[in-house]
C-alpha positions as protocol buffer text, in pm:
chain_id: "A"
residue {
  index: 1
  type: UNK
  ca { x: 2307 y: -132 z: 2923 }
}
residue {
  index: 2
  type: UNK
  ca { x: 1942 y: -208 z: 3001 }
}
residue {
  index: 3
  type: UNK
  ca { x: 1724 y: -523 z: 2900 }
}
residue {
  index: 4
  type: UNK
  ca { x: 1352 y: -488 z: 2927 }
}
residue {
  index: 5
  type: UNK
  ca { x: 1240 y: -874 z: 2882 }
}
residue {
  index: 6
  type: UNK
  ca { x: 850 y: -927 z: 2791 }
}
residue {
  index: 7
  type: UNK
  ca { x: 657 y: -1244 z: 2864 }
}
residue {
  index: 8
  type: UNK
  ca { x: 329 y: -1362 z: 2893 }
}
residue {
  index: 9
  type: UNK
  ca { x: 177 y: -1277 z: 2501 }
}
residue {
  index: 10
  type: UNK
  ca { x: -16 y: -1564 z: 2347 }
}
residue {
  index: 11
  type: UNK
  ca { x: -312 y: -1690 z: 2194 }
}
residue {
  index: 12
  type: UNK
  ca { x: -635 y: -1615 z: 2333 }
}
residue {
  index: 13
  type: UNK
  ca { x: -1037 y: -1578 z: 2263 }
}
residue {
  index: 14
  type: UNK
  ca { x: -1226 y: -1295 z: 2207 }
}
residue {
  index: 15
  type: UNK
  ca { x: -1350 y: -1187 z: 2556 }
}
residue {
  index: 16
  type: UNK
  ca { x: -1066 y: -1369 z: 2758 }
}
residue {
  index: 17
  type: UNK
  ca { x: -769 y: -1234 z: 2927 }
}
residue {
  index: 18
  type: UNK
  ca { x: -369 y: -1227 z: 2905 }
}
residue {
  index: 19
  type: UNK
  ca { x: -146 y: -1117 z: 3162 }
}
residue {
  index: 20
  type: UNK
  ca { x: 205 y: -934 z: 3000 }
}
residue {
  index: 21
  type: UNK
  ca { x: 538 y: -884 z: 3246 }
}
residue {
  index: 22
  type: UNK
  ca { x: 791 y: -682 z: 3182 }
}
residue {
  index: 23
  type: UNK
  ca { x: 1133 y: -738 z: 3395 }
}
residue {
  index: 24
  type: UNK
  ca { x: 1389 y: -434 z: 3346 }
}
residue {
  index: 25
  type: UNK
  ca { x: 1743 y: -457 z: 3420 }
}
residue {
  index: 26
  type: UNK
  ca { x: 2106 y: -307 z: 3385 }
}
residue {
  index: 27
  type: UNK
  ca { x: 2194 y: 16 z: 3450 }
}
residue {
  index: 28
  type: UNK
  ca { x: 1866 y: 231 z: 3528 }
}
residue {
  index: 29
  type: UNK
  ca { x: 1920 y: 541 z: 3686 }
}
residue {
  index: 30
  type: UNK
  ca { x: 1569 y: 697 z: 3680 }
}
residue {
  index: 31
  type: UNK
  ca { x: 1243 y: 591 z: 3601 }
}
residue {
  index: 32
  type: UNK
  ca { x: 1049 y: 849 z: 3479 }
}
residue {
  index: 33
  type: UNK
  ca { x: 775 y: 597 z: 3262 }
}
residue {
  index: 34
  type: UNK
  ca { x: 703 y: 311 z: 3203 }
}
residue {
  index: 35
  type: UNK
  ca { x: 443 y: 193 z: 2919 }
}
residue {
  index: 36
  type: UNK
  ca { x: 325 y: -90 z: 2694 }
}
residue {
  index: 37
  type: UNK
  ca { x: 308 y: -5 z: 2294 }
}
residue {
  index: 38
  type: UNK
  ca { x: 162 y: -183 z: 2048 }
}
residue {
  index: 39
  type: UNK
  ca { x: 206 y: -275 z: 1665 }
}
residue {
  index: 40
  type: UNK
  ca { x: -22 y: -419 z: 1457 }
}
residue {
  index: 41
  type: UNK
  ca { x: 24 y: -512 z: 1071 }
}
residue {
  index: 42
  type: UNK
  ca { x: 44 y: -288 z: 839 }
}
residue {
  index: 43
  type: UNK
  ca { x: 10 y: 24 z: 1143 }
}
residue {
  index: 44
  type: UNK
  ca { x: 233 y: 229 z: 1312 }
}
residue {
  index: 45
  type: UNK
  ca { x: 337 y: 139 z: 1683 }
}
residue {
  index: 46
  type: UNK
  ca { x: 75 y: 306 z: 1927 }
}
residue {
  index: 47
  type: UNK
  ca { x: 71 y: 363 z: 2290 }
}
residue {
  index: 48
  type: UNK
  ca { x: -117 y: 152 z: 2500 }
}
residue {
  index: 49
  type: UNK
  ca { x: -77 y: 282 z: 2866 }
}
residue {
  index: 50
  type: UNK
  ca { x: 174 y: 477 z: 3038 }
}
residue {
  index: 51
  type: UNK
  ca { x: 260 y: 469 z: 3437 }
}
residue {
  index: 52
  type: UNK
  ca { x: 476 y: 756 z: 3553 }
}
residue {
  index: 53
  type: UNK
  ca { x: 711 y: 739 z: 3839 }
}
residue {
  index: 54
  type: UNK
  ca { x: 455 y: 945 z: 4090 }
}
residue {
  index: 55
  type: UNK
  ca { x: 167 y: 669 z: 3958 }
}
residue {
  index: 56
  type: UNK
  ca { x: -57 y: 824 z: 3733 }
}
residue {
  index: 57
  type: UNK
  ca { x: -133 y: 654 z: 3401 }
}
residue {
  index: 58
  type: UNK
  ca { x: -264 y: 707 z: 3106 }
}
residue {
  index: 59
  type: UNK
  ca { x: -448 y: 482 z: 2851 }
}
residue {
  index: 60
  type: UNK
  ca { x: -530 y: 446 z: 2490 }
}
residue {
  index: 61
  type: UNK
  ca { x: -959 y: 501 z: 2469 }
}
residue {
  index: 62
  type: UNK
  ca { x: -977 y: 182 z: 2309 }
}
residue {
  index: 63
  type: UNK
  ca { x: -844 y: -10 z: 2603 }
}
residue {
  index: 64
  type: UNK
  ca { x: -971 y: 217 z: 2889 }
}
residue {
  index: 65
  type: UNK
  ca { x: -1189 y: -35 z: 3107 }
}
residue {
  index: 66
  type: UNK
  ca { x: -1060 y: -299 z: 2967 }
}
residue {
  index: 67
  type: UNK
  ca { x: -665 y: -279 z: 3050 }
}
residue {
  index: 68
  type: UNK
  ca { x: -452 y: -203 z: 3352 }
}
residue {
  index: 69
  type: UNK
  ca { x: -119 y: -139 z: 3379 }
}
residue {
  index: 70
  type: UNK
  ca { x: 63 y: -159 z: 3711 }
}
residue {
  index: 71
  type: UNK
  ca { x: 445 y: -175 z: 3860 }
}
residue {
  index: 72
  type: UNK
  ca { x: 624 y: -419 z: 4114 }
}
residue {
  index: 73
  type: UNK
  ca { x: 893 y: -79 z: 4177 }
}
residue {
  index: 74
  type: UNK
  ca { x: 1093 y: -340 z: 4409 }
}
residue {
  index: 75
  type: UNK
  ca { x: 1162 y: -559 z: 4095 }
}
residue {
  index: 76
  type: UNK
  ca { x: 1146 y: -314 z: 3832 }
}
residue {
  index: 77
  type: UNK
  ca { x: 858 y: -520 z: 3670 }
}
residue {
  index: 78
  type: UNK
  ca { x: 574 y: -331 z: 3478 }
}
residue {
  index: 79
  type: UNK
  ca { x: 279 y: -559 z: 3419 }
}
residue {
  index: 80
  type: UNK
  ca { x: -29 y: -533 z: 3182 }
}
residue {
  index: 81
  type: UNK
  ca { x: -331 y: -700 z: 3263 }
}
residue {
  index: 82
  type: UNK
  ca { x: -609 y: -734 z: 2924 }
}
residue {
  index: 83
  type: UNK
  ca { x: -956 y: -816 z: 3007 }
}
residue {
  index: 84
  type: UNK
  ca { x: -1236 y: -867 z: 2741 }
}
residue {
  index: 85
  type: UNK
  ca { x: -1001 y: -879 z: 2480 }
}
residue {
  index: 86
  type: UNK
  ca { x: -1087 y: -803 z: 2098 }
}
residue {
  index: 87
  type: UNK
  ca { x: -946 y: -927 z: 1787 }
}
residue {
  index: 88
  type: UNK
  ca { x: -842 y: -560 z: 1714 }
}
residue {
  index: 89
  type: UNK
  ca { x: -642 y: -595 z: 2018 }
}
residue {
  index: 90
  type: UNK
  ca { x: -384 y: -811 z: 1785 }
}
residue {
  index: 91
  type: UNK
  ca { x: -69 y: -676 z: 1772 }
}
residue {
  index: 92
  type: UNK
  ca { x: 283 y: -740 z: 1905 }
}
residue {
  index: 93
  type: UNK
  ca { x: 309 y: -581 z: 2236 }
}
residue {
  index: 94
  type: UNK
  ca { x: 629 y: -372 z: 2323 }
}
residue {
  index: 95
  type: UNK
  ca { x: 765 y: -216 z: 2671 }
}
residue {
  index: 96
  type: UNK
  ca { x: 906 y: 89 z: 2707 }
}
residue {
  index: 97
  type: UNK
  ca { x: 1094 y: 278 z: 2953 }
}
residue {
  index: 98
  type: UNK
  ca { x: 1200 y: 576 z: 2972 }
}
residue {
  index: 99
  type: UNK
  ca { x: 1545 y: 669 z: 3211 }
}
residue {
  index: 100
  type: UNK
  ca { x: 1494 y: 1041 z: 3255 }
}
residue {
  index: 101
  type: UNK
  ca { x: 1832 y: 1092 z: 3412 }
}
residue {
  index: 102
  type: UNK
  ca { x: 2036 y: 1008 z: 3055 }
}
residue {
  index: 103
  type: UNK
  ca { x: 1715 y: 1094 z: 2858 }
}
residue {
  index: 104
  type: UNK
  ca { x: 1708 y: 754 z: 2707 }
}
residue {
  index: 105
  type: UNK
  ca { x: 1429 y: 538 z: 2592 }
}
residue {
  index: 106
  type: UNK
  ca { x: 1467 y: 159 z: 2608 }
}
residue {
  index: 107
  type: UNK
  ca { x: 1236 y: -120 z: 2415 }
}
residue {
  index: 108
  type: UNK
  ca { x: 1214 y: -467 z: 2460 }
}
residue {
  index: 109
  type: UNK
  ca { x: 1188 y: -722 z: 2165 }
}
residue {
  index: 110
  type: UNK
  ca { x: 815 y: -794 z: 2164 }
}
residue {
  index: 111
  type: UNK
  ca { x: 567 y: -978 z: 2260 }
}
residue {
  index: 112
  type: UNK
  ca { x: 303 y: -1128 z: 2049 }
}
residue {
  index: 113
  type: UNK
  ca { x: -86 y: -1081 z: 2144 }
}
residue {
  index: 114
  type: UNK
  ca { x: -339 y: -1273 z: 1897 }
}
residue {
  index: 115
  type: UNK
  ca { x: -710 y: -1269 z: 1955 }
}
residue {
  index: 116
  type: UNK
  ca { x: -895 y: -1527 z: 1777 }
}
residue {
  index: 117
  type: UNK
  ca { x: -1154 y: -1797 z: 1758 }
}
C-alpha cells in the first residue's frame, strides 16, 4: 500500500506564491515519475509537471516560468513551488506517482489551490 499525502494548498493573490509537498510512503519499489495534476471545475484533470527518476521534467505551457517542481529522493517528497500565480491557476492540485516496477499509478486526495482577490 502507498499513501501520497499533499499539503501546503490555500488561498492566495493573484501574483503571489504557494509552496505544495507531497510525502510518499508504503511499499514503493520504483520510482519512475513523479508529477502534480490539476482539476479545475467543470474540466478534466490535466498535468501540471512531471519529474522522472533520471531528473528531467516536463511542464504544462501555461505554467512554464512560473512553476517548478523538484524532489527530496531521501524522503520521497516531491514539491511544487507556484510563482506569479493566476486565478486560472484554481484548481485542486493532485500528486501522482508512478511505481514502474508493478506498473501502478498512485494519487493522493487533493489539495486545494484558489487564486483570488
Amino acid at each position: 500500500q502507498v499513501q501520497l499525502v499533499e499539503s501546503g494548498g490555500g488561498l492566495v493573490q493573484p501574483g503571489g506564491s504557494l509552496r505544495l509537498s507531497c510525502a510518499a510512503s508504503g511499499s514503493i519499489f520504483k520510482v519512475d515519475f513523479m508529477a502534480w495534476y490539476r482539476q479545475a471545475p467543470g474540466k478534466e484533470r490535466e498535468l501540471v509537471a512531471q519529474l522522472s527518476s533520471s531528473g528531467s521534467t516536463n511542464y504544462a505551457d501555461s505554467v512554464k516560468g512560473r512553476f517548478t517542481i523538484s524532489r527530496d529522493n531521501a524522503k520521497n517528497t516531491v514539491f511544487l513551488q507556484m510563482n506569479s500565480l493566476k486565478p486560472e491557476d484554481t484548481a485542486v492540485y493532485y500528486c501522482n506517482l508512478l511505481d514502474g516496477w508493478v506498473s501502478t499509478d498512485y494519487w493522493g486526495q487533493g489539495t486545494q489551490v484558489t487564486v483570488s482577490s
